[in-house]
Coordinates of C-alpha atoms (C1' of nucleotides) in Angstrom, one line a residue:
Chain A
M17 CA -7.1 -1.0 15.3
S18 CA -5.0 -0.1 18.7
R19 CA -3.6 3.5 19.1
L20 CA -1.4 4.9 21.4
A21 CA -2.9 6.9 23.5
P22 CA -4.3 9.4 20.5
D23 CA -5.9 11.4 23.3
T24 CA -2.1 12.4 24.2
L25 CA -1.3 13.5 20.3
T26 CA -1.6 17.0 20.4
E27 CA -3.7 19.0 18.2
P28 CA -0.5 20.0 15.8
Q29 CA 0.9 16.4 16.4
Q30 CA -2.1 14.9 14.2
R31 CA -2.6 17.5 12.1
I32 CA 0.9 16.7 10.9
L33 CA 0.9 12.7 10.7
A34 CA -2.7 13.4 8.5
F35 CA -0.9 15.5 6.6
I36 CA 2.3 13.6 5.9
S37 CA -0.4 10.2 5.1
Q38 CA -2.1 12.7 2.7
Y39 CA 1.2 13.3 1.4
M40 CA 2.6 10.2 0.7
A41 CA -0.9 8.7 -0.3
E42 CA -0.3 11.3 -3.0
H43 CA 2.6 11.4 -4.1
D44 CA 4.6 8.1 -3.6
L45 CA 6.8 10.0 -2.1
P46 CA 7.0 12.3 1.9
P47 CA 7.3 14.8 2.1
T48 CA 10.1 17.8 3.3
I49 CA 9.6 19.7 7.2
R50 CA 8.2 22.9 5.0
E51 CA 6.0 21.2 3.5
I52 CA 4.6 19.8 6.4
Q53 CA 4.8 23.6 7.4
K54 CA 2.6 24.9 4.9
G55 CA 0.0 22.0 4.5
A56 CA -0.5 21.3 8.7
G57 CA -0.5 24.9 8.9
I58 CA 2.8 24.7 11.1
S59 CA 3.8 27.8 12.2
S60 CA 8.3 27.5 11.6
T61 CA 10.2 24.9 10.1
S62 CA 10.9 24.6 14.0
M63 CA 7.8 24.3 15.2
V64 CA 7.8 20.9 13.1
S65 CA 11.0 19.3 13.9
Y66 CA 9.8 19.9 17.4
H67 CA 6.2 17.9 16.6
L68 CA 7.8 15.6 15.0
K69 CA 10.2 15.0 17.9
A70 CA 7.8 14.5 20.0
L71 CA 5.7 11.9 17.8
E72 CA 9.0 9.9 17.2
K73 CA 8.8 9.5 20.9
A74 CA 5.6 8.3 20.9
H75 CA 6.3 5.6 18.0
L76 CA 4.5 7.0 15.4
V77 CA 6.9 8.2 13.2
N78 CA 10.1 7.0 12.4
R79 CA 12.8 9.2 11.3
Y80 CA 16.0 9.2 8.8
E81 CA 18.3 11.8 10.6
R82 CA 19.8 14.7 8.7
R83 CA 18.1 13.4 5.5
S84 CA 15.6 15.0 3.4
R85 CA 12.2 13.8 3.1
G86 CA 13.1 11.1 6.3
V87 CA 9.3 10.9 8.0
V88 CA 7.9 8.4 7.4
P89 CA 4.7 7.1 9.5
A90 CA 5.2 4.4 11.0
R91 CA 2.9 1.8 9.8
A92 CA 4.6 2.0 6.9
A93 CA 8.1 1.3 8.3
H94 CA 8.5 -1.9 8.3
A95 CA 7.4 -4.1 5.5
Q96 CA 6.0 -6.9 7.9
L97 CA 3.1 -4.5 8.1
R98 CA 1.8 -4.4 5.2
D99 CA -1.2 -4.5 4.1
V100 CA -1.5 -7.2 2.2
V101 CA 0.1 -10.9 2.2
S102 CA 0.6 -13.0 -0.8
V103 CA -0.6 -16.8 0.6
P104 CA 1.1 -19.4 -2.3
I105 CA -2.3 -21.4 -3.9
V106 CA -0.4 -24.7 -3.0
G107 CA -3.2 -27.9 -4.3
R108 CA -7.3 -28.8 -4.5
I109 CA -8.8 -30.3 -2.9
V110 CA -10.8 -33.4 -3.7
A111 CA -13.0 -34.9 -1.7
S112 CA -11.9 -38.0 -2.4
E113 CA -7.4 -36.9 -1.6
P114 CA -6.3 -35.6 1.7
A115 CA -6.0 -32.3 0.8
P116 CA -2.9 -31.2 0.5
T117 CA -0.3 -29.8 2.8
P118 CA 2.0 -26.7 2.2
D119 CA 5.0 -27.4 0.9
P120 CA 8.1 -25.3 2.2
D121 CA 10.2 -25.8 -0.4
A122 CA 7.8 -24.7 -2.6
L123 CA 8.2 -20.8 -4.1
A124 CA 5.6 -18.6 -4.4
D125 CA 5.3 -17.6 -7.7
A126 CA 3.1 -15.8 -8.9
E127 CA 0.8 -17.6 -10.5
N128 CA 0.2 -19.5 -7.2
T129 CA -0.4 -17.1 -5.4
I130 CA -3.5 -15.3 -3.8
Q131 CA -2.8 -11.5 -2.7
I132 CA -5.1 -10.8 0.1
A133 CA -5.6 -8.1 2.6
R134 CA -3.8 -8.6 5.6
S135 CA -6.6 -7.1 7.8
I136 CA -8.3 -10.1 7.2
V137 CA -6.4 -12.6 7.4
G138 CA -4.2 -11.5 10.0
N139 CA -1.0 -12.9 10.3
G140 CA 0.0 -14.5 6.8
D141 CA 2.5 -17.1 9.4
G142 CA 1.4 -20.6 7.8
L143 CA -1.3 -19.6 5.8
Y144 CA -1.8 -21.6 2.4
A145 CA -4.9 -21.7 0.2
L146 CA -6.6 -24.7 -1.7
E147 CA -8.8 -24.4 -5.1
V148 CA -11.9 -26.6 -4.8
K149 CA -12.8 -28.6 -7.6
G150 CA -16.6 -30.0 -7.6
D151 CA -19.1 -29.9 -5.2
S152 CA -17.9 -31.7 -2.9
M153 CA -17.6 -29.8 -0.6
I154 CA -21.2 -28.2 -1.0
D155 CA -21.5 -28.9 2.4
A156 CA -19.6 -27.0 4.0
L157 CA -20.8 -24.4 1.3
I158 CA -18.5 -24.1 -0.8
N159 CA -18.9 -24.8 -4.5
D160 CA -16.2 -25.6 -7.8
G161 CA -14.1 -22.9 -8.3
D162 CA -13.3 -21.7 -4.2
I163 CA -10.8 -20.6 -2.7
V164 CA -9.7 -21.8 1.2
I165 CA -7.1 -20.1 2.8
M166 CA -5.5 -22.6 6.0
R167 CA -4.0 -22.1 8.5
R168 CA -1.6 -24.5 9.0
T169 CA -2.5 -25.3 13.4
S170 CA -2.5 -28.7 14.4
E171 CA -5.1 -27.2 17.5
V172 CA -8.4 -26.2 16.9
N173 CA -10.6 -25.1 18.9
N174 CA -14.3 -26.7 19.5
G175 CA -16.2 -24.6 16.9
D176 CA -12.8 -24.4 14.4
L177 CA -14.5 -24.8 10.7
A178 CA -11.5 -26.9 9.9
A179 CA -10.0 -29.7 7.4
I180 CA -10.6 -33.1 8.5
F181 CA -8.9 -36.1 7.0
L182 CA -11.1 -38.7 7.5
T183 CA -7.6 -42.2 7.3
D184 CA -11.4 -44.7 7.2
R185 CA -13.1 -43.0 4.1
N186 CA -9.5 -42.6 2.7
E187 CA -10.9 -38.7 2.7
S188 CA -11.5 -34.5 3.1
T189 CA -13.4 -32.9 4.1
L190 CA -14.3 -29.1 6.1
K191 CA -16.6 -29.3 9.1
R192 CA -16.6 -27.9 12.3
V193 CA -15.0 -29.4 15.0
Y194 CA -16.1 -30.0 19.0
R195 CA -14.6 -33.0 20.4
E196 CA -16.7 -35.2 22.5
K197 CA -16.2 -37.9 25.8
G198 CA -13.5 -36.3 26.6
G199 CA -11.7 -36.4 23.0
L200 CA -12.2 -39.2 21.8
R201 CA -15.3 -38.3 19.5
L202 CA -15.3 -36.0 17.1
K203 CA -18.0 -34.1 16.2
L204 CA -18.4 -32.8 12.6
K205 CA -20.8 -30.4 11.8
P206 CA -21.5 -29.1 8.5
E207 CA -21.6 -25.3 7.3
N208 CA -24.3 -25.6 5.8
P209 CA -27.4 -25.6 8.5
N210 CA -29.2 -27.9 6.8
M211 CA -26.9 -30.8 7.5
K212 CA -27.0 -33.0 10.3
P213 CA -23.7 -32.9 12.4
F214 CA -22.1 -36.5 12.2
Y215 CA -19.7 -38.0 14.5
V216 CA -16.4 -40.1 13.7
D217 CA -14.0 -41.9 15.7
A218 CA -10.9 -39.0 17.0
R219 CA -8.4 -42.3 15.6
H220 CA -9.6 -42.3 12.0
A221 CA -9.6 -38.0 11.9
Q222 CA -6.6 -36.0 11.8
I223 CA -6.3 -32.2 11.5
Q224 CA -4.9 -30.3 8.6
G225 CA -5.1 -26.8 9.5
K226 CA -8.0 -24.8 9.9
V227 CA -9.9 -22.6 7.6
V228 CA -9.0 -18.6 7.6
C229 CA -11.4 -17.6 5.0
V230 CA -13.1 -18.9 2.3
I231 CA -13.0 -16.5 -1.3
R232 CA -15.4 -17.4 -3.8
R233 CA -15.2 -14.9 -7.3
T234 CA -18.0 -15.0 -9.7
Chain B
M13 CA 1.7 -7.5 -16.5
S14 CA 1.7 -5.7 -19.1
R15 CA 5.8 -3.8 -19.3
L16 CA 6.6 -1.3 -22.2
A17 CA 9.0 -3.3 -24.9
P18 CA 12.0 -3.9 -21.0
D19 CA 14.0 -5.2 -23.6
T20 CA 14.9 -1.7 -24.8
L21 CA 15.0 -0.8 -21.5
T22 CA 19.9 -1.1 -21.7
E23 CA 20.7 -2.8 -18.8
P24 CA 22.1 0.5 -15.8
Q25 CA 18.6 2.3 -16.0
Q26 CA 17.0 -1.8 -15.1
R27 CA 20.0 -2.0 -12.0
I28 CA 18.7 1.8 -11.8
L29 CA 15.0 0.4 -12.0
A30 CA 15.6 -2.6 -9.6
F31 CA 17.4 -0.4 -6.9
I32 CA 15.0 1.7 -6.9
S33 CA 12.3 -0.8 -5.8
Q34 CA 14.2 -2.5 -3.4
Y35 CA 15.1 0.4 -1.9
M36 CA 11.8 1.7 -1.2
A37 CA 10.6 -1.8 -0.1
E38 CA 13.0 -1.5 2.5
H39 CA 13.3 2.5 3.8
D40 CA 9.0 3.8 2.3
L41 CA 11.0 6.8 0.7
P42 CA 13.2 7.4 -3.1
P43 CA 16.7 7.7 -3.2
T44 CA 18.3 10.7 -4.0
I45 CA 20.3 11.2 -7.5
R46 CA 23.6 9.6 -5.4
E47 CA 22.0 7.6 -3.6
I48 CA 21.1 6.2 -6.7
Q49 CA 24.5 6.4 -8.5
K50 CA 25.6 4.6 -5.7
G51 CA 23.3 1.7 -5.1
A52 CA 23.4 0.8 -8.9
G53 CA 26.8 1.3 -9.4
I54 CA 26.4 4.1 -12.3
S55 CA 29.2 5.9 -12.1
S56 CA 28.1 9.6 -11.8
T57 CA 25.1 11.4 -10.8
S58 CA 24.7 13.0 -14.0
M59 CA 25.0 9.9 -16.0
V60 CA 21.3 8.7 -14.2
S61 CA 20.0 11.7 -14.5
Y62 CA 20.2 11.0 -17.7
H63 CA 19.5 6.9 -17.2
L64 CA 16.3 8.6 -15.7
K65 CA 15.9 10.2 -18.0
A66 CA 15.3 7.8 -20.2
L67 CA 13.3 5.8 -17.8
E68 CA 11.3 8.9 -17.3
K69 CA 9.7 9.3 -21.3
A70 CA 9.6 5.3 -21.9
H71 CA 7.1 6.0 -18.3
L72 CA 8.4 3.6 -16.3
V73 CA 9.4 6.2 -14.0
N74 CA 7.5 9.4 -11.9
R75 CA 9.8 12.4 -11.4
Y76 CA 8.2 15.3 -9.0
E77 CA 11.5 18.3 -10.9
R78 CA 14.0 19.9 -8.6
R79 CA 12.3 18.1 -5.9
S80 CA 14.3 15.9 -2.7
R81 CA 14.5 11.7 -4.2
G82 CA 11.3 13.2 -5.8
V83 CA 12.1 10.1 -8.9
V84 CA 9.0 7.3 -8.1
P85 CA 8.7 3.2 -10.0
A86 CA 5.5 4.4 -11.5
R87 CA 3.4 2.1 -10.8
A88 CA 3.4 3.7 -7.5
A89 CA 2.9 6.5 -9.1
H90 CA -1.0 7.3 -9.1
A91 CA -2.8 5.7 -6.4
Q92 CA -5.6 3.6 -8.4
L93 CA -3.2 1.3 -8.7
R94 CA -3.1 0.9 -5.2
D95 CA -2.8 -2.8 -4.4
V96 CA -5.7 -2.6 -0.9
V97 CA -9.1 -1.4 -2.7
S98 CA -11.5 0.1 0.7
V99 CA -14.9 -1.5 0.4
P100 CA -17.5 0.6 2.2
I101 CA -20.1 -2.5 4.2
V102 CA -23.2 -0.1 3.3
G103 CA -25.1 -3.0 5.4
R104 CA -27.3 -5.5 6.3
I105 CA -28.7 -8.4 3.3
V106 CA -32.5 -9.4 4.9
A107 CA -34.4 -12.1 2.2
S108 CA -37.4 -9.7 3.7
E109 CA -36.0 -6.7 2.5
P110 CA -34.7 -5.0 -0.4
A111 CA -31.3 -5.0 -0.6
P112 CA -29.1 -1.6 -0.3
T113 CA -27.6 0.1 -2.5
P114 CA -24.9 1.9 -1.9
D115 CA -25.5 5.7 -0.6
P116 CA -23.1 7.8 -2.9
D117 CA -22.4 10.6 0.8
A118 CA -21.8 7.8 3.5
L119 CA -17.7 8.0 4.0
A120 CA -16.2 4.8 4.1
D121 CA -15.0 5.0 7.3
A122 CA -12.7 2.3 8.5
E123 CA -15.3 -0.1 10.5
N124 CA -17.4 -0.3 8.6
T125 CA -15.0 -1.0 5.5
I126 CA -13.2 -4.0 4.3
Q127 CA -10.6 -4.9 2.5
I128 CA -9.9 -6.2 -0.8
A129 CA -6.5 -6.7 -2.4
R130 CA -7.0 -5.3 -6.1
S131 CA -5.7 -8.7 -7.5
I132 CA -9.4 -10.2 -6.3
V133 CA -11.9 -6.6 -6.8
G134 CA -9.9 -5.6 -10.1
N135 CA -11.2 -1.9 -10.6
G136 CA -13.3 -0.5 -7.4
D137 CA -15.3 1.5 -8.3
G138 CA -18.8 0.8 -7.5
L139 CA -18.0 -1.6 -5.5
Y140 CA -19.3 -2.3 -2.2
A141 CA -20.5 -4.8 1.1
L142 CA -23.6 -6.4 2.3
E143 CA -22.8 -8.7 5.3
V144 CA -26.0 -11.8 5.0
K145 CA -27.1 -11.5 8.1
G146 CA -29.5 -14.8 8.5
D147 CA -29.3 -18.4 6.4
S148 CA -31.5 -16.7 4.1
M149 CA -28.7 -17.5 1.1
I150 CA -28.8 -20.6 1.3
D151 CA -29.0 -21.4 -1.9
A152 CA -26.5 -19.4 -3.3
L153 CA -24.1 -20.4 -1.0
I154 CA -23.7 -17.6 1.2
N155 CA -23.7 -18.6 5.1
D156 CA -25.0 -15.7 7.9
G157 CA -22.3 -13.6 8.4
D158 CA -20.0 -13.5 4.8
I159 CA -19.0 -10.9 3.7
V160 CA -20.5 -10.0 -0.1
I161 CA -18.8 -7.7 -3.0
M162 CA -21.3 -6.1 -4.7
R163 CA -20.7 -4.1 -8.6
R164 CA -23.0 -1.2 -9.2
T165 CA -25.1 -2.2 -12.1
S166 CA -27.6 -3.3 -13.8
E167 CA -26.2 -4.2 -16.5
V168 CA -25.5 -8.2 -15.8
N169 CA -24.4 -10.5 -19.2
N170 CA -26.0 -14.5 -19.0
G171 CA -24.6 -16.3 -16.0
D172 CA -23.5 -13.8 -14.1
L173 CA -24.6 -14.3 -10.0
A174 CA -26.9 -11.0 -10.1
A175 CA -28.3 -9.9 -5.9
I176 CA -31.6 -9.4 -7.8
F177 CA -35.2 -7.2 -6.2
L178 CA -38.1 -9.3 -6.8
T179 CA -41.4 -6.7 -6.5
D180 CA -44.1 -9.7 -5.8
R181 CA -42.5 -11.2 -3.5
N182 CA -40.7 -8.3 -1.8
E183 CA -37.4 -9.7 -1.2
S184 CA -34.2 -9.4 -2.2
T185 CA -31.8 -12.8 -3.7
L186 CA -28.7 -13.6 -4.7
K187 CA -28.7 -15.3 -7.8
R188 CA -27.2 -16.9 -11.2
V189 CA -29.3 -15.1 -14.2
Y190 CA -30.4 -15.5 -17.7
R191 CA -32.4 -14.6 -19.8
E192 CA -35.1 -16.1 -21.9
K193 CA -38.1 -15.1 -24.0
G194 CA -36.0 -12.4 -25.2
G195 CA -35.8 -10.6 -22.3
L196 CA -39.2 -11.1 -21.0
R197 CA -38.2 -14.5 -18.3
L198 CA -35.2 -14.6 -16.3
K199 CA -33.6 -17.8 -14.2
L200 CA -32.4 -17.5 -11.4
K201 CA -30.1 -20.3 -10.8
P202 CA -29.6 -21.1 -7.0
E203 CA -25.4 -21.1 -6.7
N204 CA -26.4 -24.6 -4.7
P205 CA -26.6 -27.7 -7.7
N206 CA -29.0 -29.0 -4.9
M207 CA -30.8 -26.7 -6.0
K208 CA -33.2 -26.5 -8.9
P209 CA -34.0 -22.9 -11.4
F210 CA -36.2 -21.2 -11.1
Y211 CA -38.3 -18.6 -13.0
V212 CA -39.9 -14.7 -13.1
D213 CA -41.3 -12.6 -14.9
A214 CA -38.4 -9.6 -15.8
R215 CA -41.1 -7.4 -15.4
H216 CA -41.5 -8.8 -11.5
A217 CA -37.0 -8.5 -11.3
Q218 CA -35.1 -5.1 -10.7
I219 CA -31.3 -5.6 -10.6
Q220 CA -29.1 -3.8 -7.7
G221 CA -26.0 -5.4 -8.9
K222 CA -23.5 -7.9 -9.7
V223 CA -21.9 -9.8 -7.1
V224 CA -18.0 -10.6 -7.1
C225 CA -16.7 -12.0 -4.0
V226 CA -17.7 -13.7 -1.4
I227 CA -15.6 -13.9 1.0
R228 CA -16.1 -15.3 5.1
R229 CA -13.7 -15.1 7.6
T230 CA -13.3 -17.7 10.4
Chain C
dC4 C1' 6.8 36.9 42.1
dT5 C1' 10.2 33.7 40.6
dT6 C1' 11.3 29.7 38.9
dG7 C1' 11.5 26.3 35.6
dA8 C1' 9.0 23.7 31.8
dC9 C1' 6.7 24.6 27.6
dG10 C1' 5.5 26.2 23.3
dT11 C1' 6.8 29.2 19.8
dA12 C1' 9.2 32.4 15.6
dG13 C1' 12.5 33.9 12.7
dA14 C1' 16.7 33.1 11.7
dA15 C1' 20.6 31.8 9.5
dC16 C1' 24.3 27.8 8.7
dG17 C1' 25.5 24.2 6.8
dC18 C1' 25.6 20.4 4.0
dA19 C1' 22.5 17.1 0.4
dT20 C1' 21.1 16.7 -4.0
dG21 C1' 19.0 17.8 -7.8
dT22 C1' 20.3 19.8 -13.2
dT23 C1' 23.2 22.0 -16.6
dC24 C1' 27.3 22.2 -19.2
dG25 C1' 31.7 21.5 -21.8
dA26 C1' 34.6 17.7 -22.5
dT27 C1' 35.5 13.6 -24.3
dT28 C1' 35.0 8.9 -25.9
dA29 C1' 32.1 5.0 -28.3
dT30 C1' 29.0 4.0 -31.8
dG31 C1' 26.4 3.2 -36.4
dA32 C1' 25.5 4.2 -40.3
dT33 C1' 26.8 6.9 -44.9
Chain D
dA29 C1' 36.6 9.0 -43.3
dT30 C1' 33.1 11.5 -41.6
dC31 C1' 29.7 12.5 -39.4
dA32 C1' 26.0 12.8 -36.3
dT33 C1' 24.5 10.8 -32.3
dA34 C1' 24.4 8.6 -28.1
dA35 C1' 27.5 7.6 -23.9
dT36 C1' 30.4 9.3 -20.2
dC37 C1' 32.5 11.8 -16.7
dG38 C1' 33.8 16.2 -14.0
dA39 C1' 33.0 20.0 -11.8
dA40 C1' 30.5 23.4 -10.6
dC41 C1' 26.7 26.1 -9.9
dA42 C1' 21.9 27.0 -7.1
dT43 C1' 19.3 25.9 -4.0
dG44 C1' 16.7 22.4 -1.3
dC45 C1' 16.4 21.4 3.1
dG46 C1' 17.3 19.2 7.6
dT47 C1' 18.9 20.8 11.7
dT48 C1' 20.2 24.7 15.6
dC49 C1' 20.3 28.6 19.0
dT50 C1' 18.3 32.0 20.1
dA51 C1' 14.6 35.7 22.4
dC52 C1' 10.0 36.0 23.5
dG53 C1' 5.7 34.8 25.5
dT54 C1' 2.5 32.0 28.7
dC55 C1' 1.4 29.6 33.2
dA56 C1' 1.8 27.0 36.7
dA57 C1' 3.7 25.1 41.2
dG58 C1' 6.8 26.6 45.0

DNA sequence: CTTGACGTAGAACGCATGTTCGATTATGAT
DNA sequence: ATCATAATCGAACATGCGTTCTACGTCAAG
């Protein structure tokens, strides 16, 4: 949680901000100046206006000038920061096949989409989801029916859990990746601590994306 | 998605509904009657009012009478149907200890809360979350650091994945539960298909809740 | 003490906005 | 054709509501 200098907010300003949020959670529409006045215990409408100017300057609220109920908390103002992100389920992952990668044209229709709280996955860019079939991913502690949220990227850091397509075996797998011997060799370590890591030639492995989150619904 | 007889909606009514949703997505506050009039291409404010009455009767919008911008789509009207639910993380689960159960008094402060899309967990009632420490849950395919979303319940169906406290061993575990021998014996089957099920006396086991979802952030 | 910035109050202004009402015109069943 | 019902329109009304202005009090710096 990054807050913009909350300590510099006067106590009535904090009350106003809290009241607006509470009011919107309750009514799904912002309060009027006078409702703020009563609800936050401010003595006059001009005082509300006064405090609102300060909150606006601090980018904590957005205002539509001269419009009724035209004050909304800044967080709710831009749709980018919405609390859920829709991730398209682009296919199934099977050990014997390359993991599907996102088709840019694929529209995110409701049936093939999973909603994830943004607080879990962060930025929604480049995200796609795979449904795991069979128990081929058992050493990544992933079972039949699980949903894997992936972020498409070529760059992975040591220790990232990633989807790797092994060209010599012609199959995909989910492992923690560590570069060794100057990047010539990859150490692939199963998520399951009971299993031993193994090693592959970096030329025979291609990284398809990193795992952001694993979801198992029961 | 259950819609209430959408076919009986006249075409201008559909336009109004669509416009309100679009407007709210854009501005985070509902439109005025006159904005609806222009935005949905209605000829007069009284016509908007007229159509709004119909939409209200069909429970598609909620209205605050005589309040400015007092028309909100019914879906957004009750906070119950919000798209995320906040689940309190009430503690950690360790094999050698009983799993913590939710403290009703515990306030859901931001630090100890996880946001889950409602589409994943459904009803938010009775939900709590546990953070898994160590690899004691490895046979449930759950690793150190994973978050388990639980629903507090005494009733479990055969095959449900549940947290069971074994009184004779004084430890908690996550297994699929099957009642056998008329409920006298419980069959506990690990989520991991490579592991064998085992059996306990029902009198020595108490069910603490069922697993709704497992989240692994990476 | 003076001054100026800041916080406070209350009232008034003026446009915005939800509502209502009477009148007029389809629509559709009898 | 007739009658009831639904749909439409424009205008007017009363009040909701954001804004602004003036006056006053407080307090620290010069």
